[in-house]
């Protein structure tokens, strides 16, 4: 069957169309993205602005039309931190449903972490052993750990690259004092959770998902997307520690010139690097592997698990 998964995130609204059935690997058939940056369309009280709601409704309707054109039998719509934390989330969701018919399901932070963990576990299989997962989104950082498809523990922290850039790094290039203050803040937030994971012992394999990690690995020398999804891509803490001061000194335009860095994500790259560096340091991770599957694939896999076989 052909499924669509509609991901309303802090940075983009992304429709992923796949051909899938229970017991088989979902095969990507089409991708439709719109850069919306919901995290930046908030008023002083934390509500999505009128313009932001209008844009979200229009983009959702557009994605639904694309899903119909591509022959999707079912669309799985969900939203993450930007909608979840908006003060007017209930009204926004009601309006989307009234005007588009889409019943947008809002995932909690731990749900995001668990579904992303499921995708990583299915990608690497049981041979990966105890798996530690890191995911940096626009609004939050998810961390999950476990032996099975359901993690033993999963947390979501308000350390997304978009959120931190808007709140802590307004300059271009950023003020060194602001970078230092953000570094302290990020490390203090992550350090509170380390003990919760340490009691389960050392992981056998550490993986990361998200555009932020993919771009950091790419500038550190990992193969580009043109070499295919099955090529191994790794990011070492040593390389990341070398890149953080370089990124701190760059303007947004200079970051856009780096290999694999998309223009829209360039402003957030430094904040994402600070979070990645802190997580790898505090969790004692010398190197991690980039996982091609993430939250959208986790949502698809969970849906397939509930379909009858045969």
GROMACS .gro file of C-alpha atoms in nm:
model
  310
    1UNK     CA    1   0.000   0.000   0.000
    2UNK     CA    2   0.104   0.360  -0.045
    3UNK     CA    3   0.123   0.563   0.277
    4UNK     CA    4   0.194   0.928   0.338
    5UNK     CA    5   0.333   1.064   0.663
    6UNK     CA    6   0.284   1.437   0.724
    7UNK     CA    7   0.537   1.577   0.969
    8UNK     CA    8   0.462   1.929   1.099
    9UNK     CA    9   0.791   2.016   1.264
   10UNK     CA   10   0.953   2.328   1.403
   11UNK     CA   11   1.141   2.394   1.079
   12UNK     CA   12   0.953   2.226   0.796
   13UNK     CA   13   0.626   2.062   0.700
   14UNK     CA   14   0.735   1.741   0.528
   15UNK     CA   15   0.519   1.489   0.345
   16UNK     CA   16   0.696   1.158   0.288
   17UNK     CA   17   0.524   0.910   0.059
   18UNK     CA   18   0.629   0.545   0.083
   19UNK     CA   19   0.529   0.212  -0.064
   20UNK     CA   20   0.505  -0.034   0.221
   21UNK     CA   21   0.341  -0.343   0.363
   22UNK     CA   22   0.392  -0.541   0.685
   23UNK     CA   23   0.721  -0.725   0.700
   24UNK     CA   24   0.885  -0.523   0.422
   25UNK     CA   25   1.117  -0.224   0.416
   26UNK     CA   26   0.923   0.098   0.338
   27UNK     CA   27   1.042   0.233   0.002
   28UNK     CA   28   1.042   0.613  -0.043
   29UNK     CA   29   0.830   0.717  -0.343
   30UNK     CA   30   0.804   1.096  -0.307
   31UNK     CA   31   0.906   1.379  -0.074
   32UNK     CA   32   0.738   1.718  -0.050
   33UNK     CA   33   0.883   1.981   0.187
   34UNK     CA   34   0.786   2.336   0.276
   35UNK     CA   35   1.009   2.544   0.500
   36UNK     CA   36   0.768   2.706   0.745
   37UNK     CA   37   0.979   2.773   1.058
   38UNK     CA   38   0.687   2.759   1.299
   39UNK     CA   39   0.921   2.820   1.591
   40UNK     CA   40   0.980   3.170   1.453
   41UNK     CA   41   0.608   3.242   1.397
   42UNK     CA   42   0.523   3.290   1.763
   43UNK     CA   43   0.409   3.606   1.939
   44UNK     CA   44   0.544   3.733   2.271
   45UNK     CA   45   0.304   3.506   2.463
   46UNK     CA   46   0.411   3.190   2.281
   47UNK     CA   47   0.108   3.158   2.054
   48UNK     CA   48   0.135   3.090   1.682
   49UNK     CA   49   0.056   3.420   1.508
   50UNK     CA   50  -0.242   3.469   1.280
   51UNK     CA   51  -0.009   3.471   0.981
   52UNK     CA   52   0.155   3.153   1.107
   53UNK     CA   53  -0.180   2.976   1.139
   54UNK     CA   54  -0.281   3.085   0.788
   55UNK     CA   55   0.044   2.952   0.647
   56UNK     CA   56   0.015   2.626   0.837
   57UNK     CA   57  -0.339   2.566   0.712
   58UNK     CA   58  -0.235   2.645   0.352
   59UNK     CA   59   0.074   2.424   0.364
   60UNK     CA   60  -0.123   2.136   0.520
   61UNK     CA   61  -0.386   2.160   0.246
   62UNK     CA   62  -0.111   2.166  -0.017
   63UNK     CA   63   0.054   1.855   0.130
   64UNK     CA   64  -0.281   1.676   0.139
   65UNK     CA   65  -0.334   1.753  -0.230
   66UNK     CA   66   0.011   1.615  -0.311
   67UNK     CA   67  -0.065   1.297  -0.115
   68UNK     CA   68  -0.385   1.253  -0.317
   69UNK     CA   69  -0.202   1.313  -0.644
   70UNK     CA   70   0.056   1.050  -0.549
   71UNK     CA   71  -0.210   0.792  -0.472
   72UNK     CA   72  -0.176   0.766  -0.094
   73UNK     CA   73  -0.433   0.533   0.060
   74UNK     CA   74  -0.376   0.683   0.402
   75UNK     CA   75  -0.198   0.988   0.545
   76UNK     CA   76  -0.051   0.979   0.896
   77UNK     CA   77  -0.034   1.341   1.019
   78UNK     CA   78   0.155   1.446   1.330
   79UNK     CA   79   0.307   1.756   1.489
   80UNK     CA   80   0.602   1.799   1.723
   81UNK     CA   81   0.731   2.063   1.965
   82UNK     CA   82   0.636   2.386   1.783
   83UNK     CA   83   0.266   2.301   1.786
   84UNK     CA   84   0.283   2.104   2.111
   85UNK     CA   85   0.415   2.401   2.307
   86UNK     CA   86   0.211   2.678   2.143
   87UNK     CA   87  -0.033   2.843   2.386
   88UNK     CA   88  -0.306   2.836   2.121
   89UNK     CA   89  -0.236   2.479   2.007
   90UNK     CA   90  -0.592   2.359   2.067
   91UNK     CA   91  -0.742   2.633   1.850
   92UNK     CA   92  -0.480   2.583   1.578
   93UNK     CA   93  -0.550   2.209   1.561
   94UNK     CA   94  -0.925   2.269   1.545
   95UNK     CA   95  -0.888   2.517   1.260
   96UNK     CA   96  -0.664   2.280   1.062
   97UNK     CA   97  -0.923   2.005   1.100
   98UNK     CA   98  -1.213   2.233   1.006
   99UNK     CA   99  -1.044   2.374   0.694
  100UNK     CA  100  -0.848   2.073   0.566
  101UNK     CA  101  -1.001   1.768   0.732
  102UNK     CA  102  -0.660   1.673   0.872
  103UNK     CA  103  -0.670   1.556   1.233
  104UNK     CA  104  -0.315   1.648   1.333
  105UNK     CA  105  -0.190   1.427   1.616
  106UNK     CA  106   0.047   1.602   1.856
  107UNK     CA  107   0.328   1.377   1.978
  108UNK     CA  108   0.475   1.421   2.322
  109UNK     CA  109   0.852   1.453   2.349
  110UNK     CA  110   0.897   1.099   2.486
  111UNK     CA  111   0.673   0.965   2.207
  112UNK     CA  112   0.901   1.133   1.953
  113UNK     CA  113   1.202   0.969   2.116
  114UNK     CA  114   1.039   0.625   2.127
  115UNK     CA  115   0.925   0.631   1.763
  116UNK     CA  116   1.263   0.752   1.644
  117UNK     CA  117   1.428   0.479   1.849
  118UNK     CA  118   1.200   0.220   1.685
  119UNK     CA  119   1.315   0.339   1.341
  120UNK     CA  120   1.682   0.317   1.439
  121UNK     CA  121   1.637  -0.029   1.591
  122UNK     CA  122   1.470  -0.158   1.275
  123UNK     CA  123   1.746  -0.007   1.061
  124UNK     CA  124   2.036  -0.159   1.256
  125UNK     CA  125   1.866  -0.473   1.385
  126UNK     CA  126   1.925  -0.675   1.699
  127UNK     CA  127   2.297  -0.713   1.629
  128UNK     CA  128   2.343  -0.349   1.733
  129UNK     CA  129   2.288  -0.458   2.093
  130UNK     CA  130   2.224  -0.182   2.346
  131UNK     CA  131   2.140   0.123   2.138
  132UNK     CA  132   2.176   0.489   2.238
  133UNK     CA  133   1.992   0.735   2.012
  134UNK     CA  134   2.032   1.114   1.983
  135UNK     CA  135   1.806   1.338   1.773
  136UNK     CA  136   1.828   1.718   1.747
  137UNK     CA  137   1.518   1.883   1.603
  138UNK     CA  138   1.419   2.245   1.565
  139UNK     CA  139   1.254   2.259   1.906
  140UNK     CA  140   1.391   1.971   2.112
  141UNK     CA  141   1.661   1.713   2.173
  142UNK     CA  142   1.549   1.352   2.209
  143UNK     CA  143   1.760   1.083   2.375
  144UNK     CA  144   1.661   0.715   2.402
  145UNK     CA  145   1.836   0.395   2.513
  146UNK     CA  146   1.747   0.029   2.511
  147UNK     CA  147   1.793  -0.332   2.403
  148UNK     CA  148   1.452  -0.383   2.243
  149UNK     CA  149   1.226  -0.193   2.004
  150UNK     CA  150   1.079  -0.004   2.298
  151UNK     CA  151   1.356   0.191   2.476
  152UNK     CA  152   1.426   0.137   2.845
  153UNK     CA  153   1.433   0.514   2.891
  154UNK     CA  154   1.360   0.815   2.670
  155UNK     CA  155   1.369   1.188   2.735
  156UNK     CA  156   1.296   1.506   2.544
  157UNK     CA  157   1.476   1.831   2.632
  158UNK     CA  158   1.397   2.185   2.508
  159UNK     CA  159   1.729   2.205   2.324
  160UNK     CA  160   1.629   2.224   1.959
  161UNK     CA  161   1.860   2.409   1.722
  162UNK     CA  162   1.593   2.655   1.607
  163UNK     CA  163   1.470   2.733   1.957
  164UNK     CA  164   1.822   2.797   2.090
  165UNK     CA  165   1.926   3.008   1.793
  166UNK     CA  166   1.625   3.237   1.831
  167UNK     CA  167   1.661   3.267   2.207
  168UNK     CA  168   2.038   3.280   2.253
  169UNK     CA  169   2.223   3.363   1.929
  170UNK     CA  170   2.063   3.664   1.757
  171UNK     CA  171   2.387   3.813   1.616
  172UNK     CA  172   2.559   3.738   1.287
  173UNK     CA  173   2.823   3.631   1.361
  174UNK     CA  174   2.705   3.551   1.715
  175UNK     CA  175   2.842   3.734   2.016
  176UNK     CA  176   3.113   3.520   2.184
  177UNK     CA  177   2.959   3.584   2.525
  178UNK     CA  178   2.625   3.457   2.398
  179UNK     CA  179   2.787   3.142   2.261
  180UNK     CA  180   2.958   3.081   2.594
  181UNK     CA  181   2.634   3.133   2.787
  182UNK     CA  182   2.446   2.896   2.555
  183UNK     CA  183   2.717   2.634   2.596
  184UNK     CA  184   2.676   2.647   2.975
  185UNK     CA  185   2.297   2.628   2.949
  186UNK     CA  186   2.300   2.329   2.712
  187UNK     CA  187   2.547   2.133   2.923
  188UNK     CA  188   2.354   2.196   3.243
  189UNK     CA  189   2.030   2.074   3.083
  190UNK     CA  190   2.185   1.757   2.942
  191UNK     CA  191   2.383   1.680   3.257
  192UNK     CA  192   2.059   1.645   3.455
  193UNK     CA  193   1.961   1.341   3.245
  194UNK     CA  194   2.294   1.157   3.219
  195UNK     CA  195   2.248   0.963   3.543
  196UNK     CA  196   1.913   0.826   3.422
  197UNK     CA  197   2.092   0.659   3.129
  198UNK     CA  198   2.417   0.565   3.307
  199UNK     CA  199   2.239   0.312   3.530
  200UNK     CA  200   2.169   0.095   3.223
  201UNK     CA  201   2.538   0.061   3.139
  202UNK     CA  202   2.743   0.148   2.832
  203UNK     CA  203   2.568   0.127   2.493
  204UNK     CA  204   2.701  -0.109   2.228
  205UNK     CA  205   2.616   0.129   1.945
  206UNK     CA  206   2.544   0.504   1.937
  207UNK     CA  207   2.343   0.655   1.653
  208UNK     CA  208   2.206   0.996   1.566
  209UNK     CA  209   1.927   1.113   1.340
  210UNK     CA  210   1.807   1.453   1.214
  211UNK     CA  211   1.922   1.706   0.959
  212UNK     CA  212   2.146   1.874   1.215
  213UNK     CA  213   2.356   1.563   1.279
  214UNK     CA  214   2.368   1.480   0.908
  215UNK     CA  215   2.503   1.825   0.824
  216UNK     CA  216   2.757   1.819   1.106
  217UNK     CA  217   2.882   1.481   0.987
  218UNK     CA  218   2.900   1.609   0.631
  219UNK     CA  219   3.115   1.914   0.713
  220UNK     CA  220   3.337   1.685   0.922
  221UNK     CA  221   3.406   1.474   0.614
  222UNK     CA  222   3.126   1.215   0.590
  223UNK     CA  223   3.010   1.111   0.240
  224UNK     CA  224   2.746   1.328   0.075
  225UNK     CA  225   2.387   1.225   0.004
  226UNK     CA  226   2.476   1.150  -0.358
  227UNK     CA  227   2.665   0.840  -0.247
  228UNK     CA  228   2.345   0.671  -0.131
  229UNK     CA  229   2.169   0.597   0.195
  230UNK     CA  230   2.358   0.272   0.267
  231UNK     CA  231   2.703   0.433   0.290
  232UNK     CA  232   2.823   0.452   0.650
  233UNK     CA  233   2.843   0.806   0.786
  234UNK     CA  234   3.005   0.877   1.122
  235UNK     CA  235   3.074   1.182   1.335
  236UNK     CA  236   3.358   1.185   1.588
  237UNK     CA  237   3.364   1.405   1.895
  238UNK     CA  238   3.717   1.516   1.805
  239UNK     CA  239   3.603   1.648   1.467
  240UNK     CA  240   3.303   1.820   1.622
  241UNK     CA  241   3.517   1.989   1.886
  242UNK     CA  242   3.736   2.125   1.606
  243UNK     CA  243   3.437   2.261   1.415
  244UNK     CA  244   3.250   2.437   1.697
  245UNK     CA  245   3.493   2.734   1.726
  246UNK     CA  246   3.503   2.760   1.346
  247UNK     CA  247   3.124   2.776   1.326
  248UNK     CA  248   3.118   3.031   1.610
  249UNK     CA  249   3.334   3.268   1.405
  250UNK     CA  250   3.136   3.229   1.081
  251UNK     CA  251   2.851   3.438   0.949
  252UNK     CA  252   2.534   3.265   0.832
  253UNK     CA  253   2.639   3.325   0.472
  254UNK     CA  254   2.974   3.157   0.533
  255UNK     CA  255   2.801   2.855   0.687
  256UNK     CA  256   2.581   2.828   0.379
  257UNK     CA  257   2.896   2.768   0.178
  258UNK     CA  258   2.990   2.458   0.376
  259UNK     CA  259   2.937   2.117   0.211
  260UNK     CA  260   2.595   1.968   0.274
  261UNK     CA  261   2.457   2.268   0.465
  262UNK     CA  262   2.118   2.381   0.337
  263UNK     CA  263   2.056   2.758   0.324
  264UNK     CA  264   1.760   2.743   0.559
  265UNK     CA  265   1.944   2.540   0.824
  266UNK     CA  266   2.267   2.742   0.820
  267UNK     CA  267   2.152   2.989   1.090
  268UNK     CA  268   2.086   2.699   1.331
  269UNK     CA  269   2.401   2.500   1.267
  270UNK     CA  270   2.608   2.649   1.551
  271UNK     CA  271   2.340   2.590   1.814
  272UNK     CA  272   2.296   2.236   1.687
  273UNK     CA  273   2.672   2.180   1.703
  274UNK     CA  274   2.683   2.300   2.065
  275UNK     CA  275   2.407   2.054   2.159
  276UNK     CA  276   2.570   1.766   1.970
  277UNK     CA  277   2.911   1.838   2.124
  278UNK     CA  278   2.766   1.857   2.474
  279UNK     CA  279   2.567   1.536   2.435
  280UNK     CA  280   2.865   1.342   2.298
  281UNK     CA  281   3.092   1.472   2.574
  282UNK     CA  282   2.855   1.422   2.869
  283UNK     CA  283   2.740   1.078   2.754
  284UNK     CA  284   3.101   0.977   2.685
  285UNK     CA  285   3.054   0.917   2.313
  286UNK     CA  286   3.376   0.924   2.107
  287UNK     CA  287   3.197   0.850   1.779
  288UNK     CA  288   2.842   0.797   1.655
  289UNK     CA  289   2.683   0.676   1.334
  290UNK     CA  290   2.422   0.866   1.133
  291UNK     CA  291   2.101   0.666   1.093
  292UNK     CA  292   1.909   0.726   0.768
  293UNK     CA  293   1.574   0.653   0.935
  294UNK     CA  294   1.417   0.881   1.195
  295UNK     CA  295   1.078   0.989   1.333
  296UNK     CA  296   0.878   0.975   1.008
  297UNK     CA  297   0.993   0.619   0.944
  298UNK     CA  298   0.910   0.530   1.303
  299UNK     CA  299   0.553   0.653   1.255
  300UNK     CA  300   0.523   0.447   0.935
  301UNK     CA  301   0.666   0.134   1.098
  302UNK     CA  302   0.433   0.160   1.395
  303UNK     CA  303   0.135   0.190   1.158
  304UNK     CA  304   0.250  -0.112   0.958
  305UNK     CA  305   0.281  -0.312   1.279
  306UNK     CA  306  -0.094  -0.266   1.330
  307UNK     CA  307  -0.196  -0.376   0.981
  308UNK     CA  308  -0.309  -0.737   0.929
  309UNK     CA  309  -0.055  -0.954   0.747
  310UNK     CA  310  -0.142  -1.143   0.429
   0.00000   0.00000   0.00000
